[in-house]
CSV table of C-alpha atoms in Angstrom, one decimal:
chain,number,residue,atom,x,y,z
A,1,UNK,CA,21.8,300.3,101.7
A,2,UNK,CA,18.3,302.4,102.2
A,3,UNK,CA,19.3,302.8,98.1
A,4,UNK,CA,18.9,301.5,94.5
A,5,UNK,CA,21.9,300.1,92.8
A,6,UNK,CA,20.6,300.2,89.6
A,7,UNK,CA,23.3,299.2,86.8
A,8,UNK,CA,23.3,298.3,82.8
A,9,UNK,CA,24.4,295.4,81.1
A,10,UNK,CA,28.6,296.6,81.5
A,11,UNK,CA,29.3,296.9,85.3
A,12,UNK,CA,32.7,297.8,84.3
A,13,UNK,CA,32.2,301.3,83.5
A,14,UNK,CA,28.4,302.1,84.0
A,15,UNK,CA,27.7,301.5,88.0
A,16,UNK,CA,25.4,303.8,90.0
A,17,UNK,CA,25.3,302.5,94.3
A,18,UNK,CA,23.4,305.2,96.3
A,19,UNK,CA,23.0,305.3,99.7
A,20,UNK,CA,20.0,307.6,102.5
A,21,UNK,CA,21.7,307.7,105.2
A,22,UNK,CA,18.4,306.9,107.7
A,23,UNK,CA,20.5,309.3,110.1
A,24,UNK,CA,19.4,311.6,107.2
A,25,UNK,CA,16.8,311.0,105.6
A,26,UNK,CA,18.3,314.3,102.9
A,27,UNK,CA,21.8,312.7,102.9
A,28,UNK,CA,21.8,311.4,99.3
A,29,UNK,CA,25.3,310.3,97.7
A,30,UNK,CA,26.6,308.2,94.7
A,31,UNK,CA,28.6,307.2,93.6
A,32,UNK,CA,30.1,306.7,90.1
A,33,UNK,CA,32.8,303.2,90.0
A,34,UNK,CA,35.2,304.8,88.0
A,35,UNK,CA,35.8,306.9,91.3
A,36,UNK,CA,39.1,306.2,93.5
A,37,UNK,CA,39.0,306.1,97.6
A,38,UNK,CA,36.3,306.9,99.6
A,39,UNK,CA,36.0,307.6,103.8
A,40,UNK,CA,34.4,305.6,106.1
A,41,UNK,CA,31.8,307.3,103.9
A,42,UNK,CA,29.6,304.4,102.9
A,43,UNK,CA,29.7,303.6,99.7
A,44,UNK,CA,33.4,302.3,100.5
A,45,UNK,CA,36.0,302.3,97.4
A,46,UNK,CA,39.2,301.3,96.6
A,47,UNK,CA,40.9,301.6,94.0
A,48,UNK,CA,44.0,299.1,94.4
A,49,UNK,CA,41.1,296.9,93.0
A,50,UNK,CA,38.5,298.8,91.4
A,51,UNK,CA,35.9,297.2,94.8
A,52,UNK,CA,33.3,299.4,96.3
A,53,UNK,CA,30.6,298.4,98.6
A,54,UNK,CA,27.6,299.2,100.0
A,55,UNK,CA,27.3,297.8,103.7
A,56,UNK,CA,23.5,298.2,105.7
A,57,UNK,CA,23.9,296.8,109.6
A,58,UNK,CA,25.9,295.9,111.6
A,59,UNK,CA,28.9,293.0,113.2
A,60,UNK,CA,29.0,292.4,116.4
A,61,UNK,CA,32.6,290.0,115.6
A,62,UNK,CA,34.8,293.2,114.2
A,63,UNK,CA,38.1,292.7,116.8
A,64,UNK,CA,37.6,288.9,116.1
A,65,UNK,CA,37.8,289.7,112.2
A,66,UNK,CA,41.0,292.4,112.3
A,67,UNK,CA,43.0,289.5,114.7
A,68,UNK,CA,42.3,286.7,113.1
A,69,UNK,CA,42.8,287.7,109.9
A,70,UNK,CA,45.2,290.3,110.1
A,71,UNK,CA,42.7,292.6,108.2
A,72,UNK,CA,44.2,296.8,107.3
A,73,UNK,CA,41.4,298.8,108.2
A,74,UNK,CA,41.6,302.7,109.6
A,75,UNK,CA,38.5,301.7,111.3
A,76,UNK,CA,35.7,299.8,113.3
A,77,UNK,CA,33.2,300.2,110.6
A,78,UNK,CA,31.6,297.7,108.5
A,79,UNK,CA,31.8,298.3,105.5
A,80,UNK,CA,35.2,299.0,105.2
A,81,UNK,CA,35.9,295.5,107.3
A,82,UNK,CA,33.5,293.4,104.6
A,83,UNK,CA,35.8,295.3,102.0
A,84,UNK,CA,39.1,294.3,103.6
A,85,UNK,CA,38.1,290.8,104.4
A,86,UNK,CA,35.8,290.7,100.3
A,87,UNK,CA,40.2,291.1,99.0
A,88,UNK,CA,41.3,288.4,101.1
A,89,UNK,CA,39.4,285.9,101.6
A,90,UNK,CA,36.6,286.1,98.4
A,91,UNK,CA,32.1,285.3,98.0
A,92,UNK,CA,33.0,282.6,100.7
A,93,UNK,CA,34.3,285.4,103.6
A,94,UNK,CA,30.7,285.5,104.4
A,95,UNK,CA,31.4,282.6,106.8
A,96,UNK,CA,32.9,284.7,109.6
A,97,UNK,CA,30.8,287.1,109.6
A,98,UNK,CA,28.8,287.9,112.7
A,99,UNK,CA,26.4,290.4,112.7
A,100,UNK,CA,23.0,291.4,110.5
A,101,UNK,CA,23.5,292.6,107.9
A,102,UNK,CA,23.4,292.7,103.1
A,103,UNK,CA,25.3,294.3,102.0
A,104,UNK,CA,26.6,294.7,97.6
A,105,UNK,CA,30.2,294.0,95.8
A,106,UNK,CA,31.0,296.2,92.7
A,107,UNK,CA,34.1,294.7,91.7
A,108,UNK,CA,35.0,296.3,88.0
A,109,UNK,CA,38.0,294.0,87.3
A,110,UNK,CA,36.0,290.8,87.1
A,111,UNK,CA,33.5,293.3,85.9
A,112,UNK,CA,30.2,292.1,88.4
A,113,UNK,CA,28.8,292.4,91.4
A,114,UNK,CA,27.8,290.4,94.6
A,115,UNK,CA,25.4,290.4,97.5
A,116,UNK,CA,24.0,289.0,99.8
A,117,UNK,CA,22.6,289.4,103.4
A,118,UNK,CA,22.9,287.6,106.6
A,119,UNK,CA,22.2,283.9,107.5
A,120,UNK,CA,19.5,284.1,108.9
A,121,UNK,CA,17.0,286.6,107.3
A,122,UNK,CA,17.8,290.0,110.0
A,123,UNK,CA,18.5,291.5,107.5
A,124,UNK,CA,16.6,292.4,103.2
A,125,UNK,CA,17.3,292.6,100.7
A,126,UNK,CA,15.4,292.4,97.2
A,127,UNK,CA,17.0,292.0,93.4
A,128,UNK,CA,14.5,293.3,90.7
A,129,UNK,CA,16.0,292.1,86.9
A,130,UNK,CA,14.2,294.2,84.1
A,131,UNK,CA,15.8,294.6,80.5
A,132,UNK,CA,18.6,297.3,80.8
A,133,UNK,CA,20.7,296.2,84.6
A,134,UNK,CA,18.7,294.7,87.7
A,135,UNK,CA,17.7,296.8,91.3
A,136,UNK,CA,18.9,295.7,94.5
A,137,UNK,CA,17.1,297.8,97.7
A,138,UNK,CA,17.5,296.8,101.2
A,139,UNK,CA,13.2,298.2,101.3
A,140,UNK,CA,10.6,297.8,98.2
A,141,UNK,CA,9.7,301.0,99.4
A,142,UNK,CA,12.7,302.1,96.8
A,143,UNK,CA,11.6,300.9,94.0
A,144,UNK,CA,9.6,302.7,91.1
A,145,UNK,CA,6.6,300.5,91.1
A,146,UNK,CA,7.2,299.5,86.6
A,147,UNK,CA,9.7,297.0,88.8
A,148,UNK,CA,9.0,295.6,91.1
A,149,UNK,CA,6.1,292.8,89.1
A,150,UNK,CA,9.4,290.3,89.0
A,151,UNK,CA,11.2,291.7,92.4
A,152,UNK,CA,12.6,288.7,94.5
A,153,UNK,CA,13.4,288.6,98.3
A,154,UNK,CA,17.9,287.5,98.1
A,155,UNK,CA,17.4,284.5,100.3
A,156,UNK,CA,19.5,284.1,103.4
A,157,UNK,CA,22.5,282.9,104.9
A,158,UNK,CA,23.6,283.9,100.3
A,159,UNK,CA,26.4,285.6,98.2
A,160,UNK,CA,24.8,286.1,94.5
A,161,UNK,CA,26.4,287.4,91.7
A,162,UNK,CA,24.9,287.9,88.4
A,163,UNK,CA,25.1,284.8,87.3
A,164,UNK,CA,23.5,282.8,89.9
A,165,UNK,CA,23.7,281.4,93.8
A,166,UNK,CA,27.6,282.4,94.3
A,167,UNK,CA,28.3,280.5,97.7
A,168,UNK,CA,26.3,280.0,100.5
A,169,UNK,CA,27.3,281.0,104.3
A,170,UNK,CA,28.6,278.1,106.3
A,171,UNK,CA,26.6,276.7,109.2
A,172,UNK,CA,28.3,277.9,112.6
A,173,UNK,CA,28.2,273.8,115.4
A,174,UNK,CA,28.9,274.8,118.2
A,175,UNK,CA,29.0,272.5,121.3
A,176,UNK,CA,29.0,275.4,123.7
A,177,UNK,CA,25.6,275.9,126.1
A,178,UNK,CA,22.8,277.5,124.8
A,179,UNK,CA,22.9,280.2,127.8
A,180,UNK,CA,26.5,280.7,127.9
A,181,UNK,CA,26.3,281.8,124.0
A,182,UNK,CA,23.6,284.0,124.7
A,183,UNK,CA,25.4,285.6,127.5
A,184,UNK,CA,28.2,285.8,124.8
A,185,UNK,CA,25.7,287.3,122.0
A,186,UNK,CA,23.9,290.2,124.2
A,187,UNK,CA,27.2,291.0,125.4
A,188,UNK,CA,28.7,291.8,122.1
A,189,UNK,CA,25.6,293.3,121.0
A,190,UNK,CA,25.4,295.3,123.6
A,191,UNK,CA,26.6,299.0,122.3
A,192,UNK,CA,29.6,300.3,123.8
A,193,UNK,CA,29.5,304.1,122.3
A,194,UNK,CA,25.6,305.0,121.1
A,195,UNK,CA,22.8,305.2,124.1
A,196,UNK,CA,20.5,301.9,123.8
A,197,UNK,CA,17.7,300.6,125.9
A,198,UNK,CA,16.3,296.5,125.7
A,199,UNK,CA,12.5,296.4,124.3
A,200,UNK,CA,10.6,294.5,127.5
A,201,UNK,CA,7.1,293.6,126.8
A,202,UNK,CA,7.4,291.5,130.4
A,203,UNK,CA,7.0,288.5,128.3
A,204,UNK,CA,10.2,285.1,129.4
A,205,UNK,CA,12.1,286.1,126.1
A,206,UNK,CA,12.4,290.0,127.1
A,207,UNK,CA,13.1,289.3,130.8
A,208,UNK,CA,15.5,286.4,130.0
A,209,UNK,CA,17.1,289.4,128.1
A,210,UNK,CA,16.6,291.8,129.9
A,211,UNK,CA,17.9,289.9,133.6
A,212,UNK,CA,20.9,288.7,131.8
A,213,UNK,CA,21.4,292.7,130.6
A,214,UNK,CA,20.8,294.0,133.7
A,215,UNK,CA,24.1,291.9,135.2
A,216,UNK,CA,26.4,293.5,132.4
A,217,UNK,CA,25.6,297.7,134.1
A,218,UNK,CA,22.9,300.1,134.1
A,219,UNK,CA,19.7,298.8,132.4
A,220,UNK,CA,16.9,301.5,130.3
A,221,UNK,CA,14.2,299.4,129.2
A,222,UNK,CA,11.0,300.6,127.1
A,223,UNK,CA,7.5,299.3,126.6
A,224,UNK,CA,4.9,300.8,124.2
A,225,UNK,CA,1.0,300.1,124.6
A,226,UNK,CA,-2.4,301.2,125.1
A,227,UNK,CA,-3.4,302.7,128.1
A,228,UNK,CA,-4.7,299.3,130.3
A,229,UNK,CA,-2.8,297.0,128.5
A,230,UNK,CA,-0.7,293.6,130.0
A,231,UNK,CA,2.6,294.8,128.3
A,232,UNK,CA,2.6,298.1,129.7
A,233,UNK,CA,1.9,295.6,133.6
A,234,UNK,CA,4.0,292.9,132.9
A,235,UNK,CA,7.3,294.5,131.8
A,236,UNK,CA,6.4,297.7,134.5
A,237,UNK,CA,6.8,295.0,137.3
A,238,UNK,CA,10.3,293.3,135.6
A,239,UNK,CA,11.5,296.3,135.6
A,240,UNK,CA,10.3,296.7,139.0
A,241,UNK,CA,11.9,293.7,139.9
A,242,UNK,CA,15.5,294.9,138.0
A,243,UNK,CA,15.6,298.5,139.0
A,244,UNK,CA,16.3,299.1,135.3
A,245,UNK,CA,16.0,303.1,134.0
A,246,UNK,CA,12.2,302.4,133.1
A,247,UNK,CA,9.7,304.5,130.4
A,248,UNK,CA,6.5,303.6,129.1
A,249,UNK,CA,4.8,304.6,125.9
A,250,UNK,CA,1.5,304.9,125.3
A,251,UNK,CA,0.5,304.7,122.6
A,252,UNK,CA,-2.5,307.3,120.8
A,253,UNK,CA,-5.8,305.7,120.1
A,254,UNK,CA,-6.0,308.8,116.3
A,255,UNK,CA,-2.3,307.5,115.6
A,256,UNK,CA,-3.2,304.6,114.9
A,257,UNK,CA,-5.5,304.7,111.5
A,258,UNK,CA,-1.7,307.0,110.6
A,259,UNK,CA,0.3,305.1,111.4
A,260,UNK,CA,-0.6,301.8,110.4
A,261,UNK,CA,-0.5,303.5,106.5
A,262,UNK,CA,2.5,303.9,107.3
A,263,UNK,CA,3.8,299.7,108.2
A,264,UNK,CA,1.7,298.8,105.4
A,265,UNK,CA,3.7,300.9,103.3
A,266,UNK,CA,6.6,300.1,104.2
A,267,UNK,CA,6.8,295.9,105.1
A,268,UNK,CA,5.2,295.9,101.8
A,269,UNK,CA,2.7,293.7,103.3
A,270,UNK,CA,-0.9,293.2,104.4
A,271,UNK,CA,-1.1,290.5,106.4
A,272,UNK,CA,-3.0,291.4,109.5
A,273,UNK,CA,-0.4,289.1,112.3
A,274,UNK,CA,3.2,291.1,110.4
A,275,UNK,CA,1.1,294.5,110.4
A,276,UNK,CA,-0.4,295.0,113.7
A,277,UNK,CA,2.6,293.8,114.8
A,278,UNK,CA,4.2,295.9,112.9
A,279,UNK,CA,2.7,299.3,114.9
A,280,UNK,CA,4.1,297.6,118.2
A,281,UNK,CA,8.0,298.3,116.5
A,282,UNK,CA,7.2,301.2,115.0
A,283,UNK,CA,5.8,302.7,118.4
A,284,UNK,CA,8.3,301.1,120.4
A,285,UNK,CA,11.5,302.8,117.6
A,286,UNK,CA,9.5,306.4,117.9
A,287,UNK,CA,9.2,306.4,121.8
A,288,UNK,CA,13.1,305.4,121.7
A,289,UNK,CA,14.2,307.4,119.5
A,290,UNK,CA,12.5,310.4,120.7
A,291,UNK,CA,15.0,309.6,124.7
A,292,UNK,CA,17.8,309.5,121.9
A,293,UNK,CA,18.2,305.8,121.3
A,294,UNK,CA,19.7,304.1,118.5
A,295,UNK,CA,19.3,300.8,119.0
A,296,UNK,CA,17.2,298.8,121.2
A,297,UNK,CA,17.4,295.1,122.5
A,298,UNK,CA,14.9,292.7,120.9
A,299,UNK,CA,13.4,289.0,122.1
A,300,UNK,CA,12.9,288.3,118.7
A,301,UNK,CA,13.4,284.6,117.5
A,302,UNK,CA,12.9,283.4,120.9
A,303,UNK,CA,10.0,281.8,119.9
A,304,UNK,CA,10.9,280.4,116.2
A,305,UNK,CA,13.8,278.4,117.8
A,306,UNK,CA,11.9,277.6,121.5
A,307,UNK,CA,8.6,276.3,119.2
A,308,UNK,CA,7.0,279.9,121.5
A,309,UNK,CA,4.0,280.0,119.2
A,310,UNK,CA,0.4,277.2,119.3
A,311,UNK,CA,0.8,277.0,115.6
A,312,UNK,CA,3.3,274.4,116.5
A,313,UNK,CA,0.4,272.7,118.8
A,314,UNK,CA,-0.1,269.7,116.7
A,315,UNK,CA,3.5,269.8,115.4
A,316,UNK,CA,4.0,266.0,116.3
A,317,UNK,CA,8.1,265.8,118.0
A,318,UNK,CA,9.4,263.4,114.7
A,319,UNK,CA,8.7,267.1,112.8
A,320,UNK,CA,9.1,269.6,115.0
A,321,UNK,CA,13.4,270.7,114.9
A,322,UNK,CA,12.1,270.7,110.7
A,323,UNK,CA,8.9,273.0,110.5
A,324,UNK,CA,10.8,275.0,113.6
A,325,UNK,CA,13.5,274.9,110.8
A,326,UNK,CA,11.0,276.4,108.4
A,327,UNK,CA,10.4,279.0,110.4
A,328,UNK,CA,13.7,280.0,110.9
A,329,UNK,CA,14.5,279.7,107.6
A,330,UNK,CA,11.6,282.9,107.0
A,331,UNK,CA,12.2,284.9,109.2
A,332,UNK,CA,12.8,287.9,106.2
A,333,UNK,CA,10.2,287.8,105.2
A,334,UNK,CA,8.6,287.8,108.9
A,335,UNK,CA,9.1,288.8,112.2
A,336,UNK,CA,12.8,290.6,111.3
A,337,UNK,CA,11.4,292.2,108.0
A,338,UNK,CA,8.1,293.7,110.5
A,339,UNK,CA,12.3,295.1,112.9
A,340,UNK,CA,13.8,295.8,110.2
A,341,UNK,CA,11.0,297.6,108.5
A,342,UNK,CA,8.8,300.0,111.3
A,343,UNK,CA,12.5,300.3,114.0
A,344,UNK,CA,14.2,301.8,110.5
A,345,UNK,CA,11.7,303.7,110.1
A,346,UNK,CA,12.3,305.8,112.9
A,347,UNK,CA,15.8,305.7,112.7
A,348,UNK,CA,16.5,303.0,115.1
A,349,UNK,CA,18.6,299.6,115.6
A,350,UNK,CA,16.7,296.8,116.4
A,351,UNK,CA,19.2,293.7,117.6
A,352,UNK,CA,18.6,290.5,118.3
A,353,UNK,CA,20.7,287.4,120.8
A,354,UNK,CA,18.6,285.4,120.5
A,355,UNK,CA,19.3,285.1,116.3
A,356,UNK,CA,23.1,285.3,117.1
A,357,UNK,CA,24.8,282.1,114.6
A,358,UNK,CA,26.1,280.1,117.6
A,359,UNK,CA,23.1,280.7,119.7
A,360,UNK,CA,20.4,279.3,116.5
A,361,UNK,CA,23.6,276.3,117.0
A,362,UNK,CA,23.2,274.8,120.1
A,363,UNK,CA,19.3,276.5,120.2
A,364,UNK,CA,18.9,273.6,117.2
A,365,UNK,CA,20.9,271.4,118.9
A,366,UNK,CA,18.5,270.7,122.1
A,367,UNK,CA,16.0,268.0,122.0
A,368,UNK,CA,12.4,267.9,120.8
A,369,UNK,CA,12.1,267.9,124.5
A,370,UNK,CA,13.2,270.9,125.6
A,371,UNK,CA,12.0,272.8,123.6
A,372,UNK,CA,8.2,271.1,124.7
A,373,UNK,CA,7.4,268.8,126.6
A,374,UNK,CA,5.1,267.3,125.5
A,375,UNK,CA,5.0,267.7,121.2
A,376,UNK,CA,2.0,267.2,119.3
A,377,UNK,CA,-0.6,268.6,122.5
A,378,UNK,CA,-2.0,271.9,122.6
A,379,UNK,CA,-1.6,271.5,126.7
A,380,UNK,CA,2.0,271.1,126.0
A,381,UNK,CA,4.5,274.2,128.2
A,382,UNK,CA,6.3,275.8,125.5
A,383,UNK,CA,9.8,277.5,125.3
A,384,UNK,CA,10.8,274.4,128.8
A,385,UNK,CA,14.4,275.2,128.6
A,386,UNK,CA,13.5,279.1,128.1
A,387,UNK,CA,11.6,279.4,130.8
A,388,UNK,CA,13.6,276.9,132.8
A,389,UNK,CA,16.8,279.0,131.9
A,390,UNK,CA,14.8,282.1,133.2
A,391,UNK,CA,13.2,280.8,136.8
A,392,UNK,CA,17.8,279.9,136.8
A,393,UNK,CA,17.7,284.2,137.0
A,394,UNK,CA,15.9,284.6,139.9
A,395,UNK,CA,12.5,285.9,137.8
A,396,UNK,CA,8.9,284.8,139.2
A,397,UNK,CA,6.5,282.6,138.4
A,398,UNK,CA,4.2,285.4,136.8
A,399,UNK,CA,7.2,285.5,134.9
A,400,UNK,CA,8.7,282.1,133.7
A,401,UNK,CA,5.7,280.8,133.2
A,402,UNK,CA,3.3,283.5,131.7
A,403,UNK,CA,1.2,282.5,128.5
A,404,UNK,CA,2.5,283.6,124.5
A,405,UNK,CA,0.7,286.8,123.9
A,406,UNK,CA,0.3,288.2,120.4
A,407,UNK,CA,2.2,291.1,120.4
A,408,UNK,CA,-1.3,293.3,119.2
A,409,UNK,CA,-3.2,291.6,122.1
A,410,UNK,CA,-0.2,292.5,124.9
A,411,UNK,CA,-0.2,295.6,123.4
A,412,UNK,CA,-3.9,296.8,123.8
A,413,UNK,CA,-4.4,297.3,119.9
A,414,UNK,CA,-6.9,295.1,118.5
A,415,UNK,CA,-10.2,296.2,119.4
A,416,UNK,CA,-10.0,299.7,118.5
A,417,UNK,CA,-8.3,299.1,114.9
A,418,UNK,CA,-11.2,296.1,114.7
A,419,UNK,CA,-14.2,299.1,114.8
A,420,UNK,CA,-11.2,300.9,112.4
A,421,UNK,CA,-12.0,298.3,110.1
A,422,UNK,CA,-15.3,298.3,110.7
A,423,UNK,CA,-15.9,302.7,109.9
A,424,UNK,CA,-12.5,301.4,106.4
A,425,UNK,CA,-15.8,299.4,105.2
A,426,UNK,CA,-15.6,301.2,102.1
A,427,UNK,CA,-11.2,300.7,101.6
A,428,UNK,CA,-11.5,296.9,101.9
A,429,UNK,CA,-10.2,294.5,99.4
A,430,UNK,CA,-13.1,293.1,97.5
A,431,UNK,CA,-14.3,289.5,97.5
A,432,UNK,CA,-13.1,288.8,93.7
A,433,UNK,CA,-9.5,290.2,95.5
A,434,UNK,CA,-9.9,288.7,99.3
A,435,UNK,CA,-9.9,285.4,97.2
A,436,UNK,CA,-7.1,286.3,94.9
A,437,UNK,CA,-5.0,287.0,98.3
A,438,UNK,CA,-6.4,284.2,100.7
A,439,UNK,CA,-3.9,282.4,102.3
A,440,UNK,CA,-4.2,279.3,104.1
A,441,UNK,CA,-4.6,280.8,108.6
A,442,UNK,CA,-5.7,283.6,107.5
A,443,UNK,CA,-9.2,284.9,107.3
A,444,UNK,CA,-9.7,286.8,104.6
A,445,UNK,CA,-13.4,287.8,105.1
A,446,UNK,CA,-12.5,289.5,108.2
A,447,UNK,CA,-12.7,293.0,109.3
A,448,UNK,CA,-8.9,293.7,109.5
A,449,UNK,CA,-7.8,291.6,107.2
A,450,UNK,CA,-10.0,292.8,104.1
A,451,UNK,CA,-9.1,297.0,105.5
A,452,UNK,CA,-5.8,295.8,104.7
A,453,UNK,CA,-6.0,293.6,101.9
A,454,UNK,CA,-7.8,297.4,100.7
A,455,UNK,CA,-5.1,299.1,102.1
A,456,UNK,CA,-2.1,297.7,100.3
A,457,UNK,CA,-3.8,297.5,96.7
A,458,UNK,CA,-4.6,301.7,96.9
A,459,UNK,CA,-0.1,301.9,97.2
A,460,UNK,CA,1.2,298.6,95.1
A,461,UNK,CA,-2.1,297.4,93.1
A,462,UNK,CA,-1.5,294.3,91.2
A,463,UNK,CA,2.4,296.0,90.7
A,464,UNK,CA,3.9,293.0,93.3
A,465,UNK,CA,2.3,290.3,92.6
A,466,UNK,CA,-1.7,289.0,91.3
A,467,UNK,CA,-2.3,287.0,94.1
A,468,UNK,CA,-0.8,284.8,96.8
A,469,UNK,CA,0.8,282.6,95.1
A,470,UNK,CA,2.6,285.0,93.0
A,471,UNK,CA,3.8,286.3,96.1
A,472,UNK,CA,5.3,283.6,97.9
A,473,UNK,CA,7.1,282.0,95.5
A,474,UNK,CA,9.7,285.0,95.2
A,475,UNK,CA,9.7,285.3,98.5
A,476,UNK,CA,8.3,288.2,99.8
A,477,UNK,CA,5.4,286.5,101.7
A,478,UNK,CA,5.9,283.4,104.7
A,479,UNK,CA,5.8,280.1,102.3
A,480,UNK,CA,2.9,277.9,103.2
A,481,UNK,CA,3.1,274.1,104.6
A,482,UNK,CA,1.4,273.0,101.6
A,483,UNK,CA,4.3,274.7,100.2
A,484,UNK,CA,7.3,273.5,102.3
A,485,UNK,CA,6.4,270.1,101.4
A,486,UNK,CA,5.9,270.3,98.3
A,487,UNK,CA,8.9,271.4,98.2
A,488,UNK,CA,10.8,269.5,99.6
A,489,UNK,CA,9.3,266.7,98.4
């Protein structure tokens, strides 16, 4: 769905879906809503009811859907399955999906359209209303600058039409052990018909997934970083333990400036942690693409499930789970945003087993002590249950209990980018702009932050929002703790 859906007020007669495929950036196909049945190429349409669908992402329970609902489809194509299930169940069809997805469905019979995203916000979707209709897209870069002043992110786990919320995807409950759920999710997400690899930083999240994947068959692993970076060394050591086909990609410092521009535009973000992490994602995705890889397995989501970030150090036990859920609900504006934008920019899909619905449900049901052994204390052990599981899998202590290392630090790009930021002082955002877009936890006067905001403003100006609050209110950036408290109060 790498494109725009534009509609006039008369949806039944004037609707166009535009798709730009990742596999071939020059391929753009359009379909008028008055057209007939299409083949597996998107958008998919059916003449029997006048339905048309554009679908971005992947379904991991297709065979179960076909079996349980006796769907009449000609292929396993996600768009075709979604269309058939919507015909049968209406907007509640998302209750039955396991996957990462965003969709737009046009219903000529009702004269409306439906749109939504998966429960964790792994795939993005944005909505912009204007006088003549609406625009829906999965990347802000697809929108004209004069049409993004009121753009908002579609909330995760919801189905909407033009009148408002139609359905909230039902939460799954699980009495399955989280380790069993993780094994099942990984097995479901490992591609069967395309070349894939598993990202390996040498930390506990990626190492657990790689260890499980190695039990299922031959494994290719990939680590990226600057020469001498911690992740390159740790990833190499874990790969040797697992006897994987290991590949290393060394980031060229001469390419960092151009990459940081690409990431700022692709993510529509100036937040330092997101942009710097995006460089690592983009570098890994490009390295994978050069190896013929079409999909990569990532350990993203584990920190939000198991309280891995040091930001949670002072969160007391009684509020830890609620804080974690707030973080999980914002993944569409944080880690999943970075993953999707930067991997798809290289034509690669990233899959995240930790964010499978049953895994999320099982981990949420764990006691707080399975996440932090001393909640509220800075010296507490993080991700307790995950680290214990890593040990059970036979991973050594230097893997299972490796301290959390930020993505940009682990791949070794932070010092170089700080030097670049000093060199680019003429492109820093002004003090007034830094004050407007300041948010708790970000020192906007720091060289990298001031530089990134300047780059963001040079491309987007005030088109997306005039200050941090205006971006936050529309879900384009993470919500601050104060905002979350105000909403819940």
